[in-house]
Coordinates of C-alpha atoms in Angstrom, one line a residue:
Chain A
M1 CA -109.5 -12.3 26.4
S2 CA -111.9 -11.9 23.6
V3 CA -114.4 -14.4 25.1
R4 CA -114.4 -12.3 28.3
I5 CA -115.2 -9.2 26.4
L6 CA -118.1 -11.1 24.7
G7 CA -119.3 -12.2 28.1
V8 CA -119.2 -8.6 29.4
A9 CA -121.1 -7.3 26.3
I10 CA -123.8 -9.9 26.6
F11 CA -124.1 -9.3 30.3
M12 CA -124.6 -5.6 29.7
I13 CA -127.2 -6.2 27.0
A14 CA -129.1 -8.8 29.2
A15 CA -129.0 -6.4 32.2
L16 CA -130.5 -3.5 30.3
Y17 CA -133.0 -5.9 28.7
T18 CA -134.1 -7.2 32.0
R19 CA -134.4 -3.8 33.6
Q20 CA -136.5 -2.5 30.7
A21 CA -138.8 -5.5 31.0
G22 CA -139.9 -4.2 34.4
T23 CA -141.3 -1.0 32.9
Y24 CA -144.0 -2.9 30.9
D25 CA -147.4 -2.6 32.6
V26 CA -149.2 -5.7 33.7
S27 CA -152.7 -5.7 32.2
F28 CA -155.8 -7.4 33.6
G29 CA -156.9 -10.9 32.7
D30 CA -153.3 -11.8 31.7
V31 CA -151.6 -13.4 34.7
L32 CA -148.0 -13.0 33.5
G33 CA -148.3 -9.9 31.4
P34 CA -145.6 -8.7 29.0
T35 CA -143.0 -8.4 31.8
V36 CA -142.3 -11.9 33.1
F37 CA -141.1 -13.7 30.0
P38 CA -138.3 -11.2 29.2
I39 CA -137.2 -11.6 32.9
I40 CA -137.1 -15.4 32.5
V41 CA -134.9 -14.9 29.5
G42 CA -132.8 -12.1 30.9
I43 CA -131.7 -13.6 34.2
P44 CA -130.2 -16.8 32.9
M45 CA -128.5 -14.8 30.2
M46 CA -126.9 -12.6 32.9
I47 CA -125.7 -15.7 34.8
L48 CA -124.4 -17.5 31.8
S49 CA -122.5 -14.5 30.4
A50 CA -121.1 -13.7 33.8
S51 CA -119.8 -17.3 34.0
L52 CA -118.2 -16.7 30.6
V53 CA -116.3 -13.8 32.0
V54 CA -115.1 -15.8 35.0
F55 CA -114.4 -19.1 33.2
P56 CA -113.9 -18.3 29.5
T57 CA -113.5 -21.3 27.0
G58 CA -112.0 -21.4 23.5
Q59 CA -109.8 -19.0 21.7
V60 CA -110.6 -16.7 18.9
D61 CA -108.3 -16.3 16.0
W62 CA -109.0 -12.9 14.7
P63 CA -108.0 -12.4 11.1
A64 CA -104.8 -10.5 10.2
P65 CA -105.2 -6.7 9.9
Q66 CA -105.0 -6.9 6.2
R67 CA -107.9 -9.4 6.0
M68 CA -109.9 -7.2 8.4
W69 CA -109.6 -4.3 6.0
R70 CA -111.0 -6.5 3.3
Q71 CA -113.9 -7.5 5.5
A72 CA -114.5 -3.8 6.4
A73 CA -114.5 -2.9 2.7
A74 CA -117.0 -5.7 1.9
L75 CA -119.2 -4.5 4.7
A76 CA -119.0 -1.0 3.3
V77 CA -120.0 -2.2 -0.1
L78 CA -123.0 -4.1 1.3
V79 CA -124.2 -1.1 3.3
G80 CA -123.5 1.1 0.2
F81 CA -125.8 -1.2 -1.7
T82 CA -128.7 -0.7 0.7
M83 CA -128.1 3.0 0.4
T84 CA -127.9 3.2 -3.4
L85 CA -130.5 0.7 -4.4
E86 CA -133.4 3.1 -4.4
P87 CA -131.7 6.3 -5.5
L88 CA -129.7 4.7 -8.4
G89 CA -132.0 1.8 -9.3
F90 CA -131.2 -1.9 -9.3
P91 CA -128.9 -2.3 -12.2
L92 CA -126.4 0.4 -11.3
A93 CA -126.3 -0.5 -7.6
T94 CA -125.9 -4.2 -8.4
F95 CA -123.2 -3.5 -10.9
A96 CA -121.2 -1.7 -8.2
L97 CA -122.0 -4.5 -5.7
I98 CA -120.9 -7.4 -8.0
T99 CA -117.8 -5.6 -9.3
L100 CA -116.6 -4.4 -5.9
I101 CA -117.2 -7.7 -4.1
G102 CA -115.6 -9.5 -6.9
I103 CA -112.4 -7.3 -6.6
I104 CA -112.3 -7.6 -2.9
L105 CA -112.6 -11.4 -3.2
G106 CA -109.4 -11.3 -5.3
G107 CA -110.8 -11.3 -8.9
A108 CA -108.9 -9.5 -11.6
P109 CA -110.5 -5.9 -11.7
R110 CA -111.1 -6.1 -15.4
R111 CA -112.9 -9.4 -15.2
A112 CA -114.8 -8.3 -12.2
V113 CA -116.1 -5.2 -14.1
L114 CA -117.1 -7.4 -16.9
L115 CA -118.9 -9.8 -14.6
G116 CA -120.8 -6.9 -13.0
A117 CA -121.6 -5.3 -16.4
I118 CA -123.1 -8.6 -17.6
M119 CA -124.7 -9.9 -14.4
A120 CA -126.4 -6.8 -13.2
P121 CA -128.6 -6.2 -16.2
A122 CA -129.1 -9.9 -16.5
L123 CA -130.3 -10.2 -13.0
W124 CA -132.6 -7.3 -13.4
A125 CA -134.0 -8.8 -16.7
L126 CA -134.4 -12.2 -15.0
F127 CA -136.2 -11.0 -11.9
D128 CA -138.1 -7.9 -13.2
Q129 CA -139.0 -9.0 -16.7
V130 CA -139.1 -12.8 -16.6
L131 CA -140.1 -13.5 -13.0
G132 CA -142.2 -10.4 -12.5
L133 CA -140.6 -9.1 -9.3
P134 CA -140.7 -5.3 -9.7
L135 CA -137.2 -3.8 -9.4
D136 CA -136.5 -0.1 -10.2
F137 CA -134.5 0.3 -13.3
L138 CA -133.1 3.9 -12.8
G139 CA -134.3 4.7 -9.3
E140 CA -134.6 8.4 -8.7
L141 CA -131.9 9.4 -11.1
F142 CA -134.1 11.3 -13.5
V143 CA -137.0 12.3 -11.3
Chain B
M1 CA -153.0 -49.0 4.4
E2 CA -154.2 -45.6 5.4
I3 CA -150.7 -44.4 4.8
L4 CA -150.7 -45.7 1.3
S5 CA -153.8 -43.9 0.3
L6 CA -152.6 -40.7 1.9
L7 CA -149.4 -41.1 0.1
G8 CA -151.3 -41.7 -3.1
Q9 CA -153.0 -38.4 -2.6
G10 CA -149.7 -36.9 -2.0
F11 CA -148.4 -38.0 -5.4
V12 CA -151.4 -36.3 -7.0
V13 CA -150.5 -33.0 -5.3
A14 CA -146.8 -33.4 -6.1
S15 CA -147.4 -34.2 -9.8
T16 CA -148.8 -30.8 -10.8
P17 CA -146.6 -29.3 -13.5
L18 CA -145.6 -26.5 -11.3
N19 CA -144.5 -28.8 -8.4
I20 CA -142.6 -31.1 -10.8
A21 CA -140.9 -28.0 -12.3
L22 CA -139.9 -26.7 -8.9
L23 CA -138.8 -30.2 -7.8
L24 CA -136.4 -30.6 -10.7
M25 CA -135.1 -27.0 -10.3
G26 CA -134.6 -27.6 -6.6
C27 CA -132.7 -30.8 -7.2
F28 CA -130.4 -29.2 -9.7
I29 CA -129.8 -26.0 -7.6
G30 CA -129.3 -28.1 -4.5
T31 CA -126.7 -30.4 -6.1
L32 CA -124.9 -27.4 -7.5
L33 CA -124.9 -25.6 -4.1
G34 CA -123.7 -28.7 -2.3
A35 CA -120.9 -29.3 -4.8
L36 CA -119.6 -25.7 -4.6
P37 CA -117.3 -25.5 -1.6
G38 CA -118.5 -22.8 0.8
L39 CA -122.2 -23.0 0.1
G40 CA -123.9 -25.5 2.2
P41 CA -127.6 -26.5 2.7
V42 CA -128.3 -23.9 5.3
N43 CA -127.1 -21.0 3.2
G44 CA -128.6 -22.4 0.1
V45 CA -132.0 -22.7 1.6
A46 CA -131.8 -19.4 3.4
V47 CA -131.0 -17.6 0.2
L48 CA -133.9 -19.2 -1.7
I49 CA -136.6 -18.7 0.9
P50 CA -137.1 -15.0 0.3
L51 CA -137.5 -15.8 -3.4
T52 CA -140.2 -18.3 -2.8
F53 CA -142.1 -15.6 -0.8
T54 CA -141.5 -13.0 -3.5
F55 CA -143.1 -15.3 -6.2
G56 CA -146.0 -16.1 -3.9
F57 CA -145.8 -19.9 -4.1
D58 CA -148.0 -21.6 -1.6
A59 CA -146.6 -23.5 1.4
T60 CA -146.7 -26.9 -0.4
S61 CA -144.8 -25.8 -3.5
S62 CA -142.3 -23.7 -1.4
M63 CA -141.6 -26.7 0.8
I64 CA -141.2 -29.0 -2.3
L65 CA -138.7 -26.6 -3.8
L66 CA -136.7 -26.1 -0.6
C67 CA -136.6 -29.8 0.5
A68 CA -135.4 -30.7 -3.0
V69 CA -132.6 -28.1 -2.5
Y70 CA -131.9 -29.6 0.9
F71 CA -131.7 -33.2 -0.4
G72 CA -129.8 -32.0 -3.4
C73 CA -127.1 -30.3 -1.2
M74 CA -126.6 -33.7 0.6
Y75 CA -126.1 -35.4 -2.7
G76 CA -123.8 -32.7 -4.1
G77 CA -121.6 -32.3 -1.1
R78 CA -119.7 -35.4 -1.9
I79 CA -118.6 -34.3 -5.4
S80 CA -116.1 -31.8 -4.2
S81 CA -115.1 -34.1 -1.3
I82 CA -114.0 -36.8 -3.7
L83 CA -112.5 -34.7 -6.5
L84 CA -111.0 -31.7 -4.6
N85 CA -110.5 -33.2 -1.1
I86 CA -112.6 -30.1 0.1
P87 CA -116.0 -31.0 1.5
G88 CA -118.7 -29.2 -0.4
D89 CA -120.7 -28.7 2.9
E90 CA -120.2 -29.8 6.5
P91 CA -121.7 -33.3 6.4
A92 CA -119.5 -34.3 3.5
I93 CA -116.3 -33.9 5.6
M94 CA -116.3 -37.7 6.4
T95 CA -116.5 -38.5 2.6
T96 CA -113.1 -36.9 2.0
L97 CA -111.4 -39.5 4.3
D98 CA -111.9 -42.4 1.8
G99 CA -113.3 -40.6 -1.2
Y100 CA -110.3 -38.6 -2.1
P101 CA -107.8 -41.4 -1.8
M102 CA -110.1 -43.5 -4.1
A103 CA -110.0 -40.7 -6.6
V104 CA -106.2 -40.4 -6.3
Q105 CA -106.0 -44.1 -7.1
G106 CA -107.9 -43.6 -10.3
Q107 CA -111.2 -44.8 -8.9
A108 CA -113.0 -41.5 -9.0
A109 CA -115.8 -42.8 -11.2
N110 CA -116.4 -45.6 -8.7
A111 CA -116.3 -43.3 -5.7
L112 CA -118.8 -40.9 -7.3
A113 CA -121.1 -43.7 -8.3
I114 CA -120.9 -45.5 -4.9
S115 CA -121.6 -42.3 -3.0
G116 CA -124.4 -41.3 -5.4
V117 CA -126.1 -44.7 -4.9
A118 CA -125.4 -44.5 -1.2
S119 CA -127.0 -41.1 -1.0
F120 CA -130.1 -42.5 -2.8
V121 CA -130.3 -45.6 -0.5
G122 CA -129.9 -43.4 2.7
A123 CA -132.4 -40.7 1.5
T124 CA -135.0 -43.3 0.4
I125 CA -134.8 -45.2 3.6
A126 CA -135.2 -41.9 5.5
V127 CA -138.3 -41.0 3.5
I128 CA -139.8 -44.4 4.1
G129 CA -139.1 -43.9 7.8
L130 CA -140.7 -40.4 7.6
S131 CA -143.8 -41.8 6.0
L132 CA -144.2 -44.5 8.7
F133 CA -143.1 -42.6 11.9
A134 CA -144.0 -39.0 11.5
P135 CA -147.8 -39.7 11.6
I136 CA -147.3 -41.9 14.7
L137 CA -145.4 -39.2 16.5
A138 CA -147.9 -36.5 15.5
R139 CA -150.8 -38.7 16.9
A140 CA -148.9 -38.9 20.2
A141 CA -148.2 -35.2 20.3
I142 CA -151.8 -34.4 19.9
H143 CA -152.2 -34.8 23.7
F144 CA -149.8 -32.0 24.5
G145 CA -151.2 -29.1 26.5
P146 CA -149.7 -25.7 26.7
A147 CA -147.4 -26.6 29.6
D148 CA -146.2 -29.6 27.7
Y149 CA -145.3 -27.4 24.7
F150 CA -143.4 -25.1 27.0
A151 CA -141.4 -28.1 28.3
L152 CA -140.9 -29.4 24.7
Y153 CA -139.4 -26.1 23.6
I154 CA -137.1 -26.1 26.7
L155 CA -136.0 -29.6 25.6
A156 CA -135.4 -28.3 22.0
F157 CA -133.1 -25.5 23.2
A158 CA -131.2 -27.8 25.6
T159 CA -130.4 -30.3 22.9
I160 CA -130.0 -28.4 19.7
G161 CA -126.2 -28.2 19.0
G162 CA -125.7 -29.4 22.5
I163 CA -124.2 -32.8 21.6
A164 CA -121.7 -31.1 19.3
G165 CA -119.1 -30.8 22.1
V166 CA -118.6 -27.1 22.2
D167 CA -119.1 -25.2 25.4
P168 CA -122.9 -25.8 26.3
R169 CA -123.1 -22.3 27.9
K170 CA -122.5 -20.7 24.6
T171 CA -125.2 -22.8 23.0
L172 CA -127.7 -21.9 25.7
L173 CA -126.6 -18.2 25.4
S174 CA -127.3 -18.3 21.7
A175 CA -130.8 -19.7 22.3
L176 CA -131.4 -17.0 24.9
I177 CA -130.3 -14.2 22.5
G178 CA -132.8 -15.7 20.0
L179 CA -135.6 -15.6 22.6
M180 CA -134.6 -12.0 23.5
L181 CA -134.9 -11.0 19.9
A182 CA -138.3 -12.7 19.6
T183 CA -139.8 -10.4 22.3
V184 CA -139.1 -7.4 20.1
G185 CA -142.3 -5.9 18.7
L186 CA -145.9 -5.5 19.8
D187 CA -146.7 -8.0 22.5
P188 CA -149.5 -10.2 20.9
I189 CA -151.5 -10.5 24.1
S190 CA -151.4 -7.1 25.7
G191 CA -150.5 -5.0 22.7
V192 CA -147.6 -3.3 24.6
P193 CA -144.7 -2.4 22.2
R194 CA -141.6 -4.0 23.6
Y195 CA -137.9 -3.1 22.8
T196 CA -138.9 -1.2 19.6
F197 CA -136.8 1.9 20.5
D198 CA -139.7 3.9 19.1
S199 CA -139.1 2.7 15.6
F200 CA -142.2 1.6 13.9
H201 CA -140.2 -0.7 11.7
L202 CA -139.8 -2.9 14.7
Y203 CA -143.4 -3.0 15.7
D204 CA -144.0 -6.2 13.7
G205 CA -141.0 -7.7 15.4
I206 CA -137.9 -9.0 13.7
E207 CA -138.7 -10.9 10.6
P208 CA -137.0 -14.3 11.1
I209 CA -136.3 -14.8 7.4
V210 CA -134.5 -11.4 7.1
A211 CA -132.5 -12.3 10.3
L212 CA -131.5 -15.7 9.3
V213 CA -130.5 -14.8 5.7
G214 CA -128.2 -12.3 7.3
L215 CA -126.9 -14.7 9.9
F216 CA -126.0 -17.4 7.5
A217 CA -125.5 -15.9 4.0
I218 CA -124.0 -12.5 4.8
S219 CA -121.8 -13.9 7.6
E220 CA -120.5 -16.6 5.2
I221 CA -119.2 -13.8 2.9
L222 CA -117.4 -12.2 5.8
M223 CA -116.0 -15.7 6.7
L224 CA -114.7 -16.2 3.2
L225 CA -112.8 -13.0 3.2
E226 CA -110.6 -14.4 6.0
K227 CA -109.3 -17.2 3.9
T228 CA -107.0 -17.3 1.0
F229 CA -108.6 -18.5 -2.1
K230 CA -106.1 -17.9 -4.8
D231 CA -104.5 -21.4 -4.5
R232 CA -107.5 -23.6 -5.1
P233 CA -106.4 -27.2 -5.8
K234 CA -107.0 -28.7 -9.2
A235 CA -109.7 -31.2 -9.4
I236 CA -108.7 -34.8 -10.1
P237 CA -109.3 -35.5 -13.8
V238 CA -111.7 -38.3 -14.4
G239 CA -111.1 -40.5 -17.4
S240 CA -114.3 -42.3 -17.7
W241 CA -117.5 -41.7 -15.9
L242 CA -118.6 -45.3 -16.1
P243 CA -118.3 -47.1 -12.8
Q244 CA -117.9 -50.8 -12.1
W245 CA -121.3 -52.0 -10.9
G246 CA -119.8 -54.8 -9.0
A247 CA -117.9 -52.3 -6.8
I248 CA -121.2 -50.6 -5.9
W249 CA -122.9 -53.9 -5.2
R250 CA -120.1 -54.9 -2.7
T251 CA -120.8 -51.9 -0.5
R252 CA -124.5 -52.7 -0.1
W253 CA -124.3 -53.6 3.6
A254 CA -122.2 -50.6 4.4
M255 CA -125.0 -48.5 2.8
L256 CA -127.7 -50.1 4.8
R257 CA -125.8 -49.9 8.0
G258 CA -124.9 -46.3 7.4
S259 CA -128.5 -45.4 6.6
G260 CA -129.8 -47.0 9.8
V261 CA -127.3 -45.2 12.0
G262 CA -127.8 -41.8 10.1
F263 CA -131.6 -42.1 10.4
V264 CA -131.5 -42.5 14.1
A265 CA -129.0 -39.6 14.5
G266 CA -131.3 -37.4 12.3
V267 CA -134.4 -38.1 14.3
L268 CA -132.7 -37.2 17.6
P269 CA -133.0 -33.6 18.4
G270 CA -129.9 -31.5 17.9
A271 CA -127.9 -34.0 15.9
G272 CA -128.4 -33.3 12.2
A273 CA -126.7 -34.5 9.1
S274 CA -123.1 -33.9 10.2
L275 CA -123.4 -36.1 13.2
G276 CA -125.2 -38.7 11.1
S277 CA -122.4 -39.0 8.6
F278 CA -119.8 -39.0 11.4
M279 CA -121.5 -41.8 13.4
A280 CA -122.2 -43.8 10.3
Y281 CA -118.5 -43.6 9.3
V282 CA -117.3 -44.5 12.8
A283 CA -119.7 -47.4 13.1
E284 CA -118.7 -48.7 9.7
K285 CA -115.1 -48.5 10.5
Q286 CA -115.7 -50.5 13.7
T287 CA -117.5 -53.3 12.0
S288 CA -115.6 -53.7 8.8
N289 CA -112.1 -52.3 9.1
K290 CA -110.5 -55.7 9.4
K291 CA -107.5 -55.0 7.2
G292 CA -106.9 -51.4 8.1
T293 CA -108.0 -50.1 4.7
F294 CA -110.2 -47.3 6.0
G295 CA -108.8 -43.8 5.3
K296 CA -106.8 -45.2 2.4
G297 CA -109.6 -45.4 -0.1
D298 CA -112.0 -48.1 1.1
P299 CA -115.2 -48.0 -0.9
R300 CA -117.2 -48.8 2.3
G301 CA -115.8 -45.7 3.9
V302 CA -117.4 -43.7 1.1
A303 CA -120.7 -45.5 1.1
A304 CA -121.4 -45.4 4.9
P305 CA -121.1 -41.7 5.6
E306 CA -122.9 -40.7 2.4
A307 CA -125.8 -43.0 3.2
G308 CA -125.6 -41.7 6.9
N309 CA -125.8 -38.0 6.1
N310 CA -128.6 -38.4 3.6
A311 CA -130.6 -40.6 6.0
A312 CA -130.0 -38.1 8.8
S313 CA -131.2 -35.2 6.7
G314 CA -134.4 -37.0 5.9
G315 CA -134.8 -38.1 9.5
A316 CA -134.4 -34.5 10.8
L317 CA -137.7 -33.7 9.0
I318 CA -139.6 -35.9 11.3
P319 CA -139.4 -33.8 14.6
M320 CA -139.7 -30.7 12.5
L321 CA -143.0 -31.7 10.8
S322 CA -144.6 -33.7 13.6
L323 CA -143.6 -31.6 16.6
G324 CA -142.6 -28.3 15.1
V325 CA -139.2 -28.7 16.7
P326 CA -136.3 -28.9 14.2
G327 CA -133.4 -31.2 14.7
S328 CA -130.8 -29.4 12.6
G329 CA -129.8 -26.0 11.1
T330 CA -131.5 -26.5 7.8
T331 CA -134.7 -27.8 9.2
A332 CA -134.7 -24.8 11.5
V333 CA -134.6 -22.6 8.4
L334 CA -137.4 -24.6 6.8
L335 CA -139.4 -24.1 9.9
A336 CA -138.9 -20.4 9.7
M337 CA -140.4 -20.5 6.2
L338 CA -143.4 -22.4 7.2
I339 CA -144.1 -20.1 10.2
S340 CA -143.7 -17.1 8.0
L341 CA -146.3 -18.6 5.6
N342 CA -148.6 -19.1 8.6
V343 CA -148.3 -22.8 8.6
Q344 CA -147.7 -24.0 12.1
P345 CA -146.0 -27.4 12.0
G346 CA -146.8 -29.8 14.7
P347 CA -149.3 -32.6 15.3
L348 CA -152.3 -30.6 13.9
L349 CA -150.5 -30.1 10.6
F350 CA -151.1 -33.8 9.7
E351 CA -154.9 -33.4 10.3
R352 CA -155.5 -30.0 8.9
Q353 CA -153.1 -29.9 5.9
P354 CA -152.6 -33.5 4.8
D355 CA -152.1 -32.2 1.3
L356 CA -149.0 -30.3 2.4
V357 CA -147.5 -33.1 4.4
W358 CA -148.1 -36.0 2.0
G359 CA -147.5 -33.8 -1.1
L360 CA -144.1 -33.1 0.5
V361 CA -143.4 -36.7 1.4
A362 CA -144.4 -37.9 -2.1
S363 CA -142.2 -35.2 -3.7
L364 CA -139.3 -36.4 -1.6
Y365 CA -139.6 -39.9 -3.2
M366 CA -139.7 -38.3 -6.5
A367 CA -136.7 -36.0 -5.7
N368 CA -134.6 -39.0 -4.8
V369 CA -135.1 -40.6 -8.2
A370 CA -134.4 -37.3 -9.9
L371 CA -131.3 -36.8 -7.9
L372 CA -130.0 -40.2 -8.7
I373 CA -130.3 -39.5 -12.4
L374 CA -128.7 -36.0 -11.9
N375 CA -125.9 -37.4 -9.9
L376 CA -125.0 -40.5 -11.9
P377 CA -125.2 -39.9 -15.7
M378 CA -125.2 -36.2 -15.5
I379 CA -122.4 -35.7 -13.0
G380 CA -120.1 -34.1 -15.6
I381 CA -122.2 -30.9 -15.6
F382 CA -121.6 -30.4 -11.9
T383 CA -117.9 -31.1 -11.9
R384 CA -117.5 -28.4 -14.5
L385 CA -119.8 -25.8 -12.8
M386 CA -118.1 -26.7 -9.5
M387 CA -114.9 -25.0 -10.7
T388 CA -116.5 -21.5 -10.9
P389 CA -114.1 -19.3 -9.0
T390 CA -115.2 -17.9 -5.7
W391 CA -114.6 -14.2 -6.7
A392 CA -117.3 -14.7 -9.4
L393 CA -119.6 -16.8 -7.5
M394 CA -120.0 -15.0 -4.2
P395 CA -120.9 -11.5 -5.6
I396 CA -123.8 -13.0 -7.5
V397 CA -125.0 -14.9 -4.5
A398 CA -124.9 -11.6 -2.6
A399 CA -126.9 -9.9 -5.3
V400 CA -129.5 -12.6 -5.4
T401 CA -129.7 -12.6 -1.6
F402 CA -130.4 -8.9 -1.6
V403 CA -133.1 -9.3 -4.3
G404 CA -134.9 -11.9 -2.3
V405 CA -135.0 -10.0 0.9
Y406 CA -135.9 -6.7 -0.8
G407 CA -138.7 -8.6 -2.6
I408 CA -140.4 -9.6 0.7
S409 CA -141.6 -6.1 1.5
N410 CA -139.7 -3.7 -0.8
S411 CA -138.1 -2.2 2.3
V412 CA -134.5 -0.9 2.5
F413 CA -134.8 -1.3 6.3
D414 CA -135.0 -5.1 5.9
L415 CA -131.7 -5.0 3.8
E416 CA -130.0 -3.0 6.6
M417 CA -131.3 -5.4 9.1
M418 CA -130.0 -8.3 7.1
V419 CA -126.5 -6.8 6.9
F420 CA -126.6 -6.1 10.6
F421 CA -127.4 -9.7 11.4
G422 CA -124.6 -10.7 9.1
V423 CA -122.1 -8.9 11.3
I424 CA -123.7 -10.4 14.4
G425 CA -123.6 -13.9 12.8
Y426 CA -120.0 -13.5 11.9
L427 CA -119.0 -12.4 15.4
L428 CA -120.9 -15.2 17.1
R429 CA -119.3 -17.8 14.7
K430 CA -115.9 -16.5 15.5
F431 CA -116.7 -17.1 19.2
D432 CA -117.8 -20.7 18.4
V433 CA -121.4 -19.8 19.2
S434 CA -123.7 -22.0 17.1
L435 CA -126.3 -19.9 15.2
V436 CA -128.9 -22.6 15.0
P437 CA -130.2 -22.2 18.6
L438 CA -130.5 -18.4 18.0
V439 CA -132.7 -19.0 15.0
L440 CA -134.7 -21.5 16.9
G441 CA -135.2 -19.1 19.7
L442 CA -136.2 -16.3 17.4
L443 CA -138.7 -18.6 15.7
L444 CA -140.2 -20.4 18.7
G445 CA -139.9 -17.6 21.2
G446 CA -143.3 -16.0 20.5
D447 CA -145.0 -19.4 20.7
M448 CA -143.1 -20.4 23.8
E449 CA -144.2 -17.2 25.6
R450 CA -147.7 -17.6 24.4
N451 CA -147.9 -21.2 25.7
L452 CA -146.4 -20.2 29.0
R453 CA -148.8 -17.4 29.5
R454 CA -151.8 -19.6 28.4
A455 CA -150.7 -22.3 30.9
M456 CA -150.4 -19.7 33.7
S457 CA -153.8 -18.2 32.8
I458 CA -155.4 -21.7 33.1
S459 CA -153.8 -22.2 36.5
D460 CA -154.4 -18.6 37.6
G461 CA -150.8 -17.9 38.3
D462 CA -149.8 -21.2 39.9
W463 CA -146.4 -22.2 38.6
S464 CA -146.8 -25.8 39.5
I465 CA -148.9 -26.3 36.4
L466 CA -145.7 -26.5 34.4
V467 CA -144.8 -29.8 36.0
A468 CA -148.3 -31.1 36.5
S469 CA -148.6 -33.6 33.6
P470 CA -146.5 -36.7 33.1
I471 CA -145.6 -35.5 29.6
S472 CA -144.0 -32.3 30.8
I473 CA -142.2 -34.1 33.6
G474 CA -140.8 -36.6 31.2
L475 CA -139.6 -33.9 28.8
Y476 CA -137.9 -32.1 31.7
I477 CA -136.2 -35.3 32.7
L478 CA -135.0 -35.7 29.1
T479 CA -133.8 -32.1 29.1
V480 CA -131.7 -32.6 32.2
F481 CA -130.3 -35.8 30.8
F482 CA -129.2 -34.1 27.6
L483 CA -127.8 -31.1 29.4
A484 CA -125.8 -33.4 31.7
L485 CA -124.6 -35.3 28.7
S486 CA -123.4 -32.2 26.9
V487 CA -121.6 -30.8 30.0
W488 CA -119.9 -34.2 30.5
L489 CA -118.8 -34.2 26.9
A490 CA -117.5 -30.6 27.0
V491 CA -115.6 -31.3 30.2
R492 CA -114.1 -34.4 28.7
D493 CA -113.0 -32.6 25.6
H494 CA -111.6 -29.8 27.7
R495 CA -109.5 -32.3 29.7
Q496 CA -108.4 -34.1 26.6
T497 CA -107.1 -31.0 24.9
K498 CA -105.4 -30.0 28.2
S499 CA -103.6 -33.4 28.5
E500 CA -102.7 -33.2 24.8
R501 CA -101.1 -29.9 25.4
L502 CA -99.2 -31.3 28.4
T503 CA -97.9 -34.2 26.3
E504 CA -96.8 -31.9 23.5
G505 CA -95.0 -29.5 25.8

């Protein structure tokens, strides 16, 4: 069943993609223009994904709900990092990243906090101070 | 003789203090990444690429670092195969078959030494092959026109991952998704923005490095969260690290045979190191399993696959450097880095940048010596570091990944893009869709389109130019052959699993 849904999803994307390709204008002196290549890509995509809907192969073992929550939590932490990196600065955002991912991966909370508290400033010092890659220390906290 | 003088120049390039330092660092990191279960060569190289950008190393130094990591992973993978019965990376799976039983029987030191020497033999033979054959292939490829390149790219997509036995439709779809992503951004010829959703972040297109770091490294974190990792097995304690030299010497023929088989598998498009070690093991079992000792701790069953996977990983560099078409996942990632540094691999690379090519080849000879030393007398370091628990290791890997990608252009958008591709990569992997064709499509798509449009401009819109030269016709015939082979294999596997199910029920 899952494979069929994948096929439908890819088919929809490929169809929209191919339709959109037709709207790009053909310019002079360029025989194919920007339109033809996306169509060459889009049409076999539609055929192949349609065939996956009709003749699906393979089965997908989706993780148990409890594991899925862990994945969602990890994903939230990763997205959270991209949102907090500039406002909070590298060490704080990284402290949260390492600690939280560590806990989600099954580390003891106290040890994960310790790991984050050591590694976040250490990574900042390594990259910013030693290797000369500029990373904000406090971000926009005190601006 | 010409090769020797070029190689001599290469050694001069490779011997600068910076390059030697990067080489040793790469060997160490690579062996460690290989030994740690869960982090393979593709992830390792993908995580390190953004960092090499950030520090502004030139293409030669970056390649030396990353190829050392690549080779190091191949050496390191066997350590956890033998001591933990968990392959450190995919190609090391075959080494568990005889390596772990040897360790259980108290022969861990021998197994580690045999596999270390086998790695050295395989990798060195592959580098010698690289020095000899890559220039020849490059010289032949210089006659390729735009239509021939288009045909070559089609061949690359049809073959990569195609022999693996999964549904070939999924592999092709993956390549097409990659090509689709490659068209995002300003069209280089007409200047029309395509599929940018009016976001100027997308005008430059999707940065392949950002995409592939997400696809491999971030999706790996999501994959890990599915497994239980509390009950990690204990490593087999090793009493003495000193091997018996006679035991190594007895496996010499297995090493040489494994190297030969692996090297051929590596050069073939779409095969890579995993297939190299598999084929080497199977071939060795057929020739020397007279007493049924394979799978129960036969030293030759350790030597052959290790020589095979290292020879294959070296062999896979040949099509990548001389044609610009990678034969495996890791070489696809290396290609991404070269393209991002504005180095176009292919036949012209050997003429225009001999320093890069031969510096790299020379550094690979040096890397093998360094890795042999790291992996024989200093192996104790790695067995201790290998036991770092996953909960402590992966968060740090994630943080370093973010630093590297952020360092490329200081853009939070890149980080978001990377996480997005991580989710895509995870989903595709769940559906058994190989990610390598996708990366290849994203990388080669732009060039493929340019060559197609150039060919069509030359012929003024006549499609027959695509099959006008004997080179392109030959390449299309090869493509059809490979596609037919992979369809046949997939159908056969399908029938086999069906009949197995029938006999079970």
